[in-house]
Coordinates of C-alpha atoms in Angstrom, one line a residue:
X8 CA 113.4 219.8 118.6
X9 CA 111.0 216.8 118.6
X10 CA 107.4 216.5 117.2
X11 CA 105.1 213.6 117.0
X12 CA 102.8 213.4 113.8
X13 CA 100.9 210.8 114.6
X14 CA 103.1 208.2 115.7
X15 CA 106.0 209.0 114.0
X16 CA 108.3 211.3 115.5
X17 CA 110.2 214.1 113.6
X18 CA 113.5 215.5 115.0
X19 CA 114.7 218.7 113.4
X20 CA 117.1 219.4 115.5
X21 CA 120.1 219.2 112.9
X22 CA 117.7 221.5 110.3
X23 CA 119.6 224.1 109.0
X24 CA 116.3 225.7 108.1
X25 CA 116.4 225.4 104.6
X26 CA 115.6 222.6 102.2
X27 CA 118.2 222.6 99.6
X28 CA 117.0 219.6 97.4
X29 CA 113.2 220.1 96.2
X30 CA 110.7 218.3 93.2
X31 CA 109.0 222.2 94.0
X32 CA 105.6 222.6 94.4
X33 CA 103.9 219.5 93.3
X34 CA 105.9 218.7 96.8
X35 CA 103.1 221.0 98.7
X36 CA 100.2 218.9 96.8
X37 CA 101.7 215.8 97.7
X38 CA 101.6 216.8 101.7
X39 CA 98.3 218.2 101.1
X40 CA 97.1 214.7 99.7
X41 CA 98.1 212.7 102.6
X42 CA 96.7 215.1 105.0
X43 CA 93.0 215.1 103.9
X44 CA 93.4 211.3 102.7
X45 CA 93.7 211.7 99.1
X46 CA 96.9 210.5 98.0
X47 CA 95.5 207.5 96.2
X48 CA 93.5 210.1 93.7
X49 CA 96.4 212.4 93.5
X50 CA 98.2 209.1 92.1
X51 CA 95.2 208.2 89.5
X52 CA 94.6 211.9 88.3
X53 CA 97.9 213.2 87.9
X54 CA 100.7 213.0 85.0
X55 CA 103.7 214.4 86.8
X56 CA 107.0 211.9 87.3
X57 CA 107.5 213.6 91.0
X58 CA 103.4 211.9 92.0
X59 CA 104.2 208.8 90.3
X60 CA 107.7 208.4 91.7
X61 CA 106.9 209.2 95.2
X62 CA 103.5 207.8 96.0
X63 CA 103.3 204.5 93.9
X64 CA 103.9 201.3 95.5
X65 CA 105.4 200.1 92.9
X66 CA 108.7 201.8 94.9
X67 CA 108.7 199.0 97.3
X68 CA 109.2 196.2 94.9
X69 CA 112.8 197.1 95.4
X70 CA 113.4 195.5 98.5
X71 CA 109.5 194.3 99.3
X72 CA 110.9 190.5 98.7
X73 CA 114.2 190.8 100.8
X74 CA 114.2 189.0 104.2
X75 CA 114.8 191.1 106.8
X76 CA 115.4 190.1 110.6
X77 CA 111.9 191.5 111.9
X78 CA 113.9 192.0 115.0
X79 CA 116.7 193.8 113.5
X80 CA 116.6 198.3 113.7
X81 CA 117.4 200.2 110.2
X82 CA 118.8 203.4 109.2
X83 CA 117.2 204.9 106.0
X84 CA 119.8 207.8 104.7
X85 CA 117.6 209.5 102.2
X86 CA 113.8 208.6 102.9
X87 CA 112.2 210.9 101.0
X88 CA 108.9 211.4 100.7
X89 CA 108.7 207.8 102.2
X90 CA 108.1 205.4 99.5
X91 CA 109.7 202.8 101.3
X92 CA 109.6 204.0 105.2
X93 CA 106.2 202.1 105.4
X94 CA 108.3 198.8 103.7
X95 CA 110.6 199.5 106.5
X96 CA 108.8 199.4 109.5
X97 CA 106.8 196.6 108.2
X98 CA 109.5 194.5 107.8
X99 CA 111.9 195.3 111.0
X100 CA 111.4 196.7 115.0
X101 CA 112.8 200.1 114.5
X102 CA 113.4 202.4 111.6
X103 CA 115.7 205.7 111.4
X104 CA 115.2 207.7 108.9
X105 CA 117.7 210.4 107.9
X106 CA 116.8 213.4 105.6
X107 CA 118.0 216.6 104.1
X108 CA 114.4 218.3 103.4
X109 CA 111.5 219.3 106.2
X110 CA 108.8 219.2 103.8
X111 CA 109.6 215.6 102.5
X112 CA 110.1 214.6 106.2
X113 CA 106.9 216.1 107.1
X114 CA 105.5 213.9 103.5
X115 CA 106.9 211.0 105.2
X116 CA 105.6 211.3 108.4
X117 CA 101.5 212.2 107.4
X118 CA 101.8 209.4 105.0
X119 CA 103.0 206.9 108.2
X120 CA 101.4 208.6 110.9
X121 CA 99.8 205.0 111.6
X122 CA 103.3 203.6 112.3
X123 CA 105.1 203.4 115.8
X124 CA 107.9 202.2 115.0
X125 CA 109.7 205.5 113.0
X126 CA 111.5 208.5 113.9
X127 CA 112.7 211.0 110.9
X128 CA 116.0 213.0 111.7
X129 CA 116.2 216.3 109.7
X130 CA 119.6 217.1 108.0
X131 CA 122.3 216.7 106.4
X132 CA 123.9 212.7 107.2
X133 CA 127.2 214.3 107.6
X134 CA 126.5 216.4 110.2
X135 CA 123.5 214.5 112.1
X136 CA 124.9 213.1 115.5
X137 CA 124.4 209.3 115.4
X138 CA 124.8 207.7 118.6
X139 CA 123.8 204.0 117.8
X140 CA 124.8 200.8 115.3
X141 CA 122.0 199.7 113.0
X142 CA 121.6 196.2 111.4
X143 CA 120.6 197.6 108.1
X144 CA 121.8 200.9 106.4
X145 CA 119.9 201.7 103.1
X146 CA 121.1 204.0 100.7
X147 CA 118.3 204.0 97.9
X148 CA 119.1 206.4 95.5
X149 CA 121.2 208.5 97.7
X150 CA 124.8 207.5 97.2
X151 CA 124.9 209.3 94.1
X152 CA 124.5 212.4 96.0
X153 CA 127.7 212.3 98.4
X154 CA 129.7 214.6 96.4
X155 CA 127.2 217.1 96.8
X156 CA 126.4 216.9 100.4
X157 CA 129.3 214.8 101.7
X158 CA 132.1 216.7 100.3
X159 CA 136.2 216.0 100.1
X160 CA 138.1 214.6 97.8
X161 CA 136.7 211.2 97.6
X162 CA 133.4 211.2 98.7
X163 CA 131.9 208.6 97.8
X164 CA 134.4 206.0 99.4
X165 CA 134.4 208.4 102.4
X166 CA 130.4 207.9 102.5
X167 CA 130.7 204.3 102.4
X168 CA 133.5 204.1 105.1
X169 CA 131.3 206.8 107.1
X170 CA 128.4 204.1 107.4
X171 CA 130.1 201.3 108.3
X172 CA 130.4 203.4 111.6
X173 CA 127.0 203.0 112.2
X174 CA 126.4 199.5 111.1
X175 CA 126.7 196.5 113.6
X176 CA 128.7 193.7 113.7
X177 CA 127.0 191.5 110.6
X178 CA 124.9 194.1 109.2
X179 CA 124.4 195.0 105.6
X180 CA 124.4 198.2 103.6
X181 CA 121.8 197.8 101.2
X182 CA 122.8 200.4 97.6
X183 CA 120.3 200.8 94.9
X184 CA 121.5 203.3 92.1
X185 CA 121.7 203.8 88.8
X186 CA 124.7 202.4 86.0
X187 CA 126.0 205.1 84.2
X188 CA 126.2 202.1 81.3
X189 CA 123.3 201.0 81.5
X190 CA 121.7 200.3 78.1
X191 CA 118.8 202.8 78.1
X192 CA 121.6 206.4 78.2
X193 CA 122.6 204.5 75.2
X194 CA 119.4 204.3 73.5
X195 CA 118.8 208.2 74.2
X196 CA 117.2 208.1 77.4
X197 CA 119.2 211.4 79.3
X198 CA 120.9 211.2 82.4
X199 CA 118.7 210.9 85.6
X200 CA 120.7 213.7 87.3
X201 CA 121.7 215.9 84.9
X202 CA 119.1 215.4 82.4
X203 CA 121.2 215.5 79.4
X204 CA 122.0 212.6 77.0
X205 CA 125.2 210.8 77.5
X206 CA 126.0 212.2 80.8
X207 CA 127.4 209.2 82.3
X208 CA 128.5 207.7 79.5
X209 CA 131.1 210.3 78.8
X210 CA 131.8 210.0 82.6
X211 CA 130.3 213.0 84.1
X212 CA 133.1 215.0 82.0
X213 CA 132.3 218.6 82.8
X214 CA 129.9 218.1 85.4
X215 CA 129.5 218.7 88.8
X216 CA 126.1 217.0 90.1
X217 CA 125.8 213.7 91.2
X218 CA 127.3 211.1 89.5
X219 CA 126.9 206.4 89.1
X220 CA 129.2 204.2 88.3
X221 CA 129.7 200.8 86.4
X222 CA 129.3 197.5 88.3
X223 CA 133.2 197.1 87.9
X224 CA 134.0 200.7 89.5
X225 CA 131.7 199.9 92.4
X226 CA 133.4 196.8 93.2
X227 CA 136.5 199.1 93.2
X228 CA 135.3 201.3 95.1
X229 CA 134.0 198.4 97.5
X230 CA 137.3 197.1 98.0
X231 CA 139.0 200.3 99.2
X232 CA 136.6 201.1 101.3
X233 CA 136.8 197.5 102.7
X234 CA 133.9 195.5 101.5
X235 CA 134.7 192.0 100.3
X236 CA 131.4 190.4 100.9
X237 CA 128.6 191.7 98.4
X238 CA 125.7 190.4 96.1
X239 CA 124.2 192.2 93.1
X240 CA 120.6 192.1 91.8
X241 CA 119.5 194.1 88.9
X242 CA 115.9 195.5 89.0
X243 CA 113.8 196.4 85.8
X244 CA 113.3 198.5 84.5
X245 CA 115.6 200.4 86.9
X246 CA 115.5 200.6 90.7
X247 CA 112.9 203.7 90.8
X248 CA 110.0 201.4 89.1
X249 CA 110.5 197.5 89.2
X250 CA 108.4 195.1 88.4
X251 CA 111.4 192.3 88.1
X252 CA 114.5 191.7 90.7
X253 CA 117.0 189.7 88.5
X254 CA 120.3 188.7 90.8
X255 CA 123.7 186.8 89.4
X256 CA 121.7 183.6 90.3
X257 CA 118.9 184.2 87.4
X258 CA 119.5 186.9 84.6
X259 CA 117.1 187.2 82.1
X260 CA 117.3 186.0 78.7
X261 CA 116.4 186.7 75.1
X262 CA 112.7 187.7 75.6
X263 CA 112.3 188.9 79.1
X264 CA 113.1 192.8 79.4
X265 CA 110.5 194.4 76.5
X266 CA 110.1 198.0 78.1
X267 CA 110.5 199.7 74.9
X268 CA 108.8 203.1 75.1
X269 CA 107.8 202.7 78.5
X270 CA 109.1 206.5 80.2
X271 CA 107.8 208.1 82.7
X272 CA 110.4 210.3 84.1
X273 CA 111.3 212.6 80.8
X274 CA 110.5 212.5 77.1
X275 CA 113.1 210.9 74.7
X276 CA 114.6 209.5 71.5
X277 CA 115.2 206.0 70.9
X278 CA 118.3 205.3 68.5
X279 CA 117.4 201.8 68.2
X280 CA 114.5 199.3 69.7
X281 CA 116.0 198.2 73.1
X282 CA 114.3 195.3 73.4
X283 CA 116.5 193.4 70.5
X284 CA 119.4 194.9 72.1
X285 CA 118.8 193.6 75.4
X286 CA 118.3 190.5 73.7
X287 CA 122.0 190.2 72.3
X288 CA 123.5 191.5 75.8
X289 CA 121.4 188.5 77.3
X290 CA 122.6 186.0 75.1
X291 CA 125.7 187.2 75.4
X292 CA 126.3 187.2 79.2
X293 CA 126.9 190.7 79.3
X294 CA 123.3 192.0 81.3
X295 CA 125.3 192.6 84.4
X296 CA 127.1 195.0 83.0
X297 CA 124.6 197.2 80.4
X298 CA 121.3 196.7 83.6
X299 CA 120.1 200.2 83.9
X300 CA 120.0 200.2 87.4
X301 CA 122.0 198.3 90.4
X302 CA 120.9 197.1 93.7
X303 CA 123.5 195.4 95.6
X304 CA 124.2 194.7 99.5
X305 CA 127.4 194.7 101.4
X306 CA 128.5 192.3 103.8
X307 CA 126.0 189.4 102.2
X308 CA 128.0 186.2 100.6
X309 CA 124.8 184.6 99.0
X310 CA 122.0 185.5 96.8
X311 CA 119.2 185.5 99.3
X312 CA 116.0 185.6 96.3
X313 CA 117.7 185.1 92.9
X314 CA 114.3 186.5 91.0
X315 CA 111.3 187.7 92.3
X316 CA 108.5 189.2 89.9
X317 CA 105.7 192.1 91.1
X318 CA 102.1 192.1 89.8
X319 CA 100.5 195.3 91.2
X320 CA 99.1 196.9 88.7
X321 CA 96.3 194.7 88.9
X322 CA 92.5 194.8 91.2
X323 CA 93.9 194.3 94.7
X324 CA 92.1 190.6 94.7
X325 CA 94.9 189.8 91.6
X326 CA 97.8 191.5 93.3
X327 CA 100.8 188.7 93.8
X328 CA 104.5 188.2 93.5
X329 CA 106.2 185.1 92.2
X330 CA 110.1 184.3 94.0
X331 CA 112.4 181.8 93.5
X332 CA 113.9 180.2 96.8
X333 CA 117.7 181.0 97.2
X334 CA 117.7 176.7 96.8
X335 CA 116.3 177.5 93.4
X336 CA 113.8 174.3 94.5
X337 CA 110.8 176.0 94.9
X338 CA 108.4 178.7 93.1
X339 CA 106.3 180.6 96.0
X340 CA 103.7 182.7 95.1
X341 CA 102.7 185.4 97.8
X342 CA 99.6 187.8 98.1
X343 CA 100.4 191.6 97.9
X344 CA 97.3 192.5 99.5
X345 CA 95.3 191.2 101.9
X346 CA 92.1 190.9 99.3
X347 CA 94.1 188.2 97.2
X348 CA 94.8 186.1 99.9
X349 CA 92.1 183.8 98.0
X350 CA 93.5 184.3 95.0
X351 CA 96.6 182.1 96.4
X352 CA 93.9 179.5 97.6
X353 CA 92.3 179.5 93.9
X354 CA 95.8 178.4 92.3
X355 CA 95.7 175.3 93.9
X356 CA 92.1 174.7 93.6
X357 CA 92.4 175.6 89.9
X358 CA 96.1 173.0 89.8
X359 CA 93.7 170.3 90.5
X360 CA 90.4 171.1 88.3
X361 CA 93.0 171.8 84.9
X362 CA 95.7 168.8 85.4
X363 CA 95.4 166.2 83.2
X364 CA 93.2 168.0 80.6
X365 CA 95.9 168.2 77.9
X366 CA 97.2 164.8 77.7
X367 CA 100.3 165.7 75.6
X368 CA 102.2 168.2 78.3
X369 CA 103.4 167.7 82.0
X370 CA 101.9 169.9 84.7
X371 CA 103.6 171.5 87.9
X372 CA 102.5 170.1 91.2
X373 CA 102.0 172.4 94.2
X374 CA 100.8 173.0 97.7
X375 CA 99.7 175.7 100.1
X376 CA 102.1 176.4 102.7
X377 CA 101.7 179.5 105.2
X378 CA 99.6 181.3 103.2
X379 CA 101.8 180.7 99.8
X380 CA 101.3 178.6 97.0
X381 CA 104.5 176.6 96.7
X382 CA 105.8 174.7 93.4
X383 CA 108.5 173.2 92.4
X384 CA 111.2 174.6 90.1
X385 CA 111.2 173.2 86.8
X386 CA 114.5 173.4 85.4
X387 CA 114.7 173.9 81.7
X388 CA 113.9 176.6 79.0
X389 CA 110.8 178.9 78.9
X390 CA 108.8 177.7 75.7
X391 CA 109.0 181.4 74.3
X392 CA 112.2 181.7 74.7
X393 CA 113.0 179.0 72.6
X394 CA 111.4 181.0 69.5
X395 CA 114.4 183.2 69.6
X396 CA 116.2 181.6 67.4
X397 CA 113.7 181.6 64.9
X398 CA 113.6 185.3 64.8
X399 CA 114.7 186.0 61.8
X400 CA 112.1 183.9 59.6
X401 CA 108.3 184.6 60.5
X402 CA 107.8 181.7 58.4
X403 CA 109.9 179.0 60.2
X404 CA 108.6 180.6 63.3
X405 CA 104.9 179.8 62.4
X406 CA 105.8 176.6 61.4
X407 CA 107.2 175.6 64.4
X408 CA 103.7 177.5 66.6
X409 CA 101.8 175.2 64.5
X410 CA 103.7 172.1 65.0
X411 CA 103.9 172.2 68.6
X412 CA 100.3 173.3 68.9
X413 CA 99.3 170.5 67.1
X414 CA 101.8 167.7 69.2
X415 CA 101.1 169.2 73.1
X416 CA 98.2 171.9 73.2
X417 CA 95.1 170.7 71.5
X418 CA 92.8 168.3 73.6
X419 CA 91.3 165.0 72.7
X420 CA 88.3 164.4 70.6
X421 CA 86.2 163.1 73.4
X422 CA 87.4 166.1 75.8
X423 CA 85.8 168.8 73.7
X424 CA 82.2 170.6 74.0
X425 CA 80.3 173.1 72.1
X426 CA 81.2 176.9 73.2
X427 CA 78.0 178.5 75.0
X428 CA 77.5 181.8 76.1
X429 CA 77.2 181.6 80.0
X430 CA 76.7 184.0 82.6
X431 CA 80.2 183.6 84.1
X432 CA 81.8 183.8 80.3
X433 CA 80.3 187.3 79.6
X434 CA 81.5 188.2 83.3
X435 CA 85.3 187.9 82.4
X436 CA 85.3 188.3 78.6
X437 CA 82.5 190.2 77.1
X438 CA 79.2 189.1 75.3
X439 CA 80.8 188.4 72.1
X440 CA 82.1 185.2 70.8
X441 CA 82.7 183.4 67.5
X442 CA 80.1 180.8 67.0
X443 CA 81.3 177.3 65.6
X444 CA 83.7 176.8 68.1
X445 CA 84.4 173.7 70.5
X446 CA 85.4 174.7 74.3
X447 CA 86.6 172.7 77.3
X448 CA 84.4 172.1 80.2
X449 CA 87.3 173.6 82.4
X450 CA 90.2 175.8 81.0
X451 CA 93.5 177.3 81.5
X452 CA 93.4 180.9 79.4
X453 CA 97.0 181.5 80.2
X454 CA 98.5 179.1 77.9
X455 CA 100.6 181.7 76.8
X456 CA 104.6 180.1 76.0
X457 CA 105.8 181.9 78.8
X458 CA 103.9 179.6 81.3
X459 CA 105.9 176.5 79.8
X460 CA 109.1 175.1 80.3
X461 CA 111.0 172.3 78.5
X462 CA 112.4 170.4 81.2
X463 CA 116.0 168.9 80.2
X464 CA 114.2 165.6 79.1
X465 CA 112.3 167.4 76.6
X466 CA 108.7 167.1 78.2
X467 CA 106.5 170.1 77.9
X468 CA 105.5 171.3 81.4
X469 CA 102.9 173.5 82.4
X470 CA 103.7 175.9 85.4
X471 CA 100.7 178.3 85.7
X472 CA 97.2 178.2 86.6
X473 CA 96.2 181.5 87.5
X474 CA 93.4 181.6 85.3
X475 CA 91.4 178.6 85.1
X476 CA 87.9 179.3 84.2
X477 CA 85.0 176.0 84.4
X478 CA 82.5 177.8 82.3
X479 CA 83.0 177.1 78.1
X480 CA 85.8 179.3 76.4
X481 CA 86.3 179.1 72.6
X482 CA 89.5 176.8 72.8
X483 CA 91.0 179.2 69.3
X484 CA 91.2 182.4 71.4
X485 CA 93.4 180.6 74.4
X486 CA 95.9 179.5 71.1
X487 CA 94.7 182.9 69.5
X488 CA 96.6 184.4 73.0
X489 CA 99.3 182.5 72.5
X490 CA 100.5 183.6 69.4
X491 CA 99.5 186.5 69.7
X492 CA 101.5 187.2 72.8
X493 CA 104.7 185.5 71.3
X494 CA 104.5 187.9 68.2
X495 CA 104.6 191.2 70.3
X496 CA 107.7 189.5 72.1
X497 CA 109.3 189.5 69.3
X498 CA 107.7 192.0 67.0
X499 CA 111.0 194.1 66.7
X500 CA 112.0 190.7 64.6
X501 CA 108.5 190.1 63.1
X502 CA 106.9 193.6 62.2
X503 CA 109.5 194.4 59.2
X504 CA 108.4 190.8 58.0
X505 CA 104.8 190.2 58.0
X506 CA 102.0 192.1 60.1
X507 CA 100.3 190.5 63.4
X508 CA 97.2 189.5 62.0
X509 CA 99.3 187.8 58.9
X510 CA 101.3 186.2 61.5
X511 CA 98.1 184.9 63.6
X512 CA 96.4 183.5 60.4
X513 CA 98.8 181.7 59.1
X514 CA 99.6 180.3 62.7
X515 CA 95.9 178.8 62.2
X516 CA 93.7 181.1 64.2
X517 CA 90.8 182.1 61.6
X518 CA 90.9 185.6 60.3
X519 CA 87.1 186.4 60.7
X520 CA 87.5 185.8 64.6
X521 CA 90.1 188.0 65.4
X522 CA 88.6 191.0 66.1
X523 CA 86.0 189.3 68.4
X524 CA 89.1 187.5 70.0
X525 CA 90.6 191.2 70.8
X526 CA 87.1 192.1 72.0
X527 CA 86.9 189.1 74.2
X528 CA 91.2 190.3 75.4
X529 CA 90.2 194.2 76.2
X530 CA 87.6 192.4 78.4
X531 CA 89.4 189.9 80.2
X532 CA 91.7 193.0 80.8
X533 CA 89.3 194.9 82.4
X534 CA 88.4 192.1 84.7
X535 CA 92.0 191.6 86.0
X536 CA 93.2 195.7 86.0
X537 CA 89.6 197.3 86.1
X538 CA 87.7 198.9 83.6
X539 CA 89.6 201.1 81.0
X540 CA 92.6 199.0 83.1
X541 CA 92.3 201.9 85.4
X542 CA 94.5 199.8 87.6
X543 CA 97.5 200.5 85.0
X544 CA 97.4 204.0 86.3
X545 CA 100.9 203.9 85.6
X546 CA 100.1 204.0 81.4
X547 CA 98.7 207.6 82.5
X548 CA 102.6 209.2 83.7
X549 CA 104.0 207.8 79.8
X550 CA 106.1 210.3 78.0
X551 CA 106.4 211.0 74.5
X552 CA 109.3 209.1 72.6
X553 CA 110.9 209.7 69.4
X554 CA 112.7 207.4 67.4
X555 CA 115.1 207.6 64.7
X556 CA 116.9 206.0 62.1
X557 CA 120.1 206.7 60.7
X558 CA 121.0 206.1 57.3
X559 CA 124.7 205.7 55.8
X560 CA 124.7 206.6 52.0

């Protein structure tokens, strides 16, 4: 039988009348939520993984950067609650949607009753009569599941071989799922299905819920069923909550993946601090295979976005992504809402007021094109990572801060002007300042390392110019940022060695200002995520972590 909520229409007509797979009751408050329009509070106010995974946005960073035909139709096996329904059927004419449970269905329906473009089968994907071939076929977070609903003796290639059935001549399965060797079930973190530690790793041996795989046993599995043509990305954290889309074109490296104690789903114990971990399996090649999560699409020959990065836990004015063009030529920066559409407009404006100020370093040249601030990109190494090697001795470390510092990031004598409190200063970082200290008449406060590359000819080049600011800022708290930034990078290195502010000090920021400089930081924080950073709701859903140590006598 067919209903319309809303728009959206909802065919049961495969329901067996019972929904075998359930988050329980909490899934009652979620429907409840959408119905009376208060989802987005429900989101804020609560501390359960089922609210944060199924209504944050953050869900459609998975595929949010992928370009889709927008004439193209898409089956979603799976939908859910529909986290990424609303992606969907923004991005393509028609969407299917196939799924086991009513009450998620009737989730996903209330939450896009606005959208015309949907219709939600209810049932099993074995037994739903399909009568059409789709363009795309998505199985986030699904396949896992196809030896408990699919059934047979190999289920999971008979899945696979099941879809391509339904997909048209060109079209692409799209998989996102977990890796069974992914670092984190390493580092304690228990399996996402069967919620015990070392599930996967001791491949499923005893179990009978669902089940992941390794990248090398999916492209086995790929190549019985028949799928030469595939491209893997690698989100992170994992595919339930990224904020970065890596792909085979752009890995990360030494630096990039610090998520340690960062869970939302379950509490855990750490073994050992992932983040220096990760960084030996980047510089060792190897983050294809130990990336907690996989996202890959069949029947693509070429990366389509090798990287794409998410900001959205930000005040919807600050809300952007950052991709890198399949040419790997150009840097595009894109609104993620509509209210920091000027926000895009201010980059350039702010690339013309800040280049040229430090006459020591290069600057990134860009332009506004549809809506999108477009740079080149700068080949080379990131600045910060380039401290890596230096992990090991806080002192050489500092050294080299306050040698660079001095050769590329402090002004000329004529360029600098006493620090005055303005109106537009105690807007974005507080009331308090250190007295004594010169400013800029315009200045960049994201001169962080990350934000510089060293191009192959050795210049220094400067890449971001989000935060420009023409009112005075002390000139020692954008350095004071700097270091500070670099040292929580690598504080698994630094920490045993010498404390943060020891580490600041000695890189030349003066003791007695740095608790007015962290004052000055908690405000600037406020005015990007909201006061208290309410806009990092997400810090709310963290779970308690345990660590330990183990000792060989």
């Amino acid at each position: 039988m067919k209903e319309k909520i809303g728009n959206v229409v909802l065919d049961d007509s495969f329901y067996t009348g019972e929904d075998s797979y359930s988050d329980g009751d909490i899934e009652d408050v979620i429907l409840e939520a959408f119905r009376d329009g208060t989802s987005e509070q429900l989101l804020r106010s609560s501390r359960q993984w089922a609210v944060l995974y199924h209504l944050s946005d953050i869900r459609e960073n998975i595929l949010e950067w992928y370009p889709f035909d927008s004439d193209a139709s898409l089956l979603e096996i799976g939908s859910g609650c529909g986290a990424l329904t609303g992606l969907f059927s923004r991005k393509v004419k028609r969407v299917t949607c196939i799924e086991l449970s009513k009450k998620r269905s009737l989730i996903n329906a209330e939450r896009n009753r606005g959208r015309n473009n949907i219709e939600i089968k209810v049932g099993n994907f074995k037994d739903i009569k399909i009568e059409e071939k789709y363009d795309y076929i998505t199985l986030i977070g699904v396949w896992e599941y196809a030896g408990l609903y699919v059934g047979g003796d190999e289920p999971y290639i008979f899945m696979l071989r099941k879809i391509k059935e339904y997909l048209k001549t060109g079209g692409k399965i799209i998989v996102a799922i977990e890796n069974k060797m992914g670092l984190k079930y390493f580092n304690g973190a228990p399996e996402d299905h069967t919620a015990k530690m070392y599930s996967g790793i001791n491949d499923y041996a005893g179990e009978k819920a669902a089940r992941t795989f390794s990248k090398p046993e999916i492209v086995k599995i790929l190549d019985e069923v028949g799928i030469k043509d595939v491209t893997f990305y690698y989100p992170a954290p994992d595919y339930k909550l990224p904020d970065v889309i890596y792909s085979d074109g752009m890995l990360p490296k030494a630096g990039d993946l610090r998520y340690y104690k960062k869970d939302y789903a379950d509490c855990r114990i750490y073994n050992f601090n992932d983040a220096a971990a990760f960084d030996q399996i980047c510089t060792d090649s190897m983050f294809d295979y130990f990336s907690n999560s996989f996202l890959f699409i069949c029947g693509e020959r070429e990366i389509q976005v090798p990287f794409s990065r998410y900001n959205r836990l930000r005040k919807k004015q600050y809300r952007m992504k950052t991709c890198i063009a399949a040419d790997g030529g150009r840097v595009i920066k894109s609104a993620l809402h509509k209210d920091a559409a000027c926000n895009i407009e201010t980059l350039l404006q702010n690339e013309k007021k800040w280049k040229g100020t430090l006459p020591g370093i290069a600057y990134v040249s860009g332009e506004i094109i549809n809506g999108q601030y477009q740079t080149s990109y700068i080949e080379g190494t990131n600045l910060d990572v380039s401290f890596y090697r230096y992990r090991h001795s806080a002192k050489e470390m500092i050294e080299k801060i306050r040698c660079l510092i001095q050769e590329y990031l402090l002004p000329e004598e004529e360029q600098k002007v006493p620090f005055t409190m303005t109106e537009g200063f105690a807007r974005v970082f507080g009331e308090q300042a250190p007295s004594g200290e010169y400013s800029l008449p315009v200045t960049n406060a994201d001169l962080i390392f990350s934000n510089f590359k060293l191009d192959p000819s050795g210049k220094l080049v400067n890449f971001d110019y989000e935060w420009v600011f023409d009112f005075p800022i002390p000139y020692e708290y954008v350095l004071w940022r700097a270091v500070y930034q670099l040292y929580d990078k690598f504080a698994a290195y630094l920490r045993p060695q010498m404390s943060k502010d020891e580490f600041v000090t000695k890189a030349g920021i003066k003791r007695e200002h740095l608790q007015v400089y962290q004052k000055m930081e908690r405000k600037f924080g406020e005015y990007v995520c909201g006061v208290n950073r309410e806009e990092k709701y997400i810090s709310h859903y963290e779970k308690s972590v345990f660590t330990q140590t183990i000792q060989f006598k």
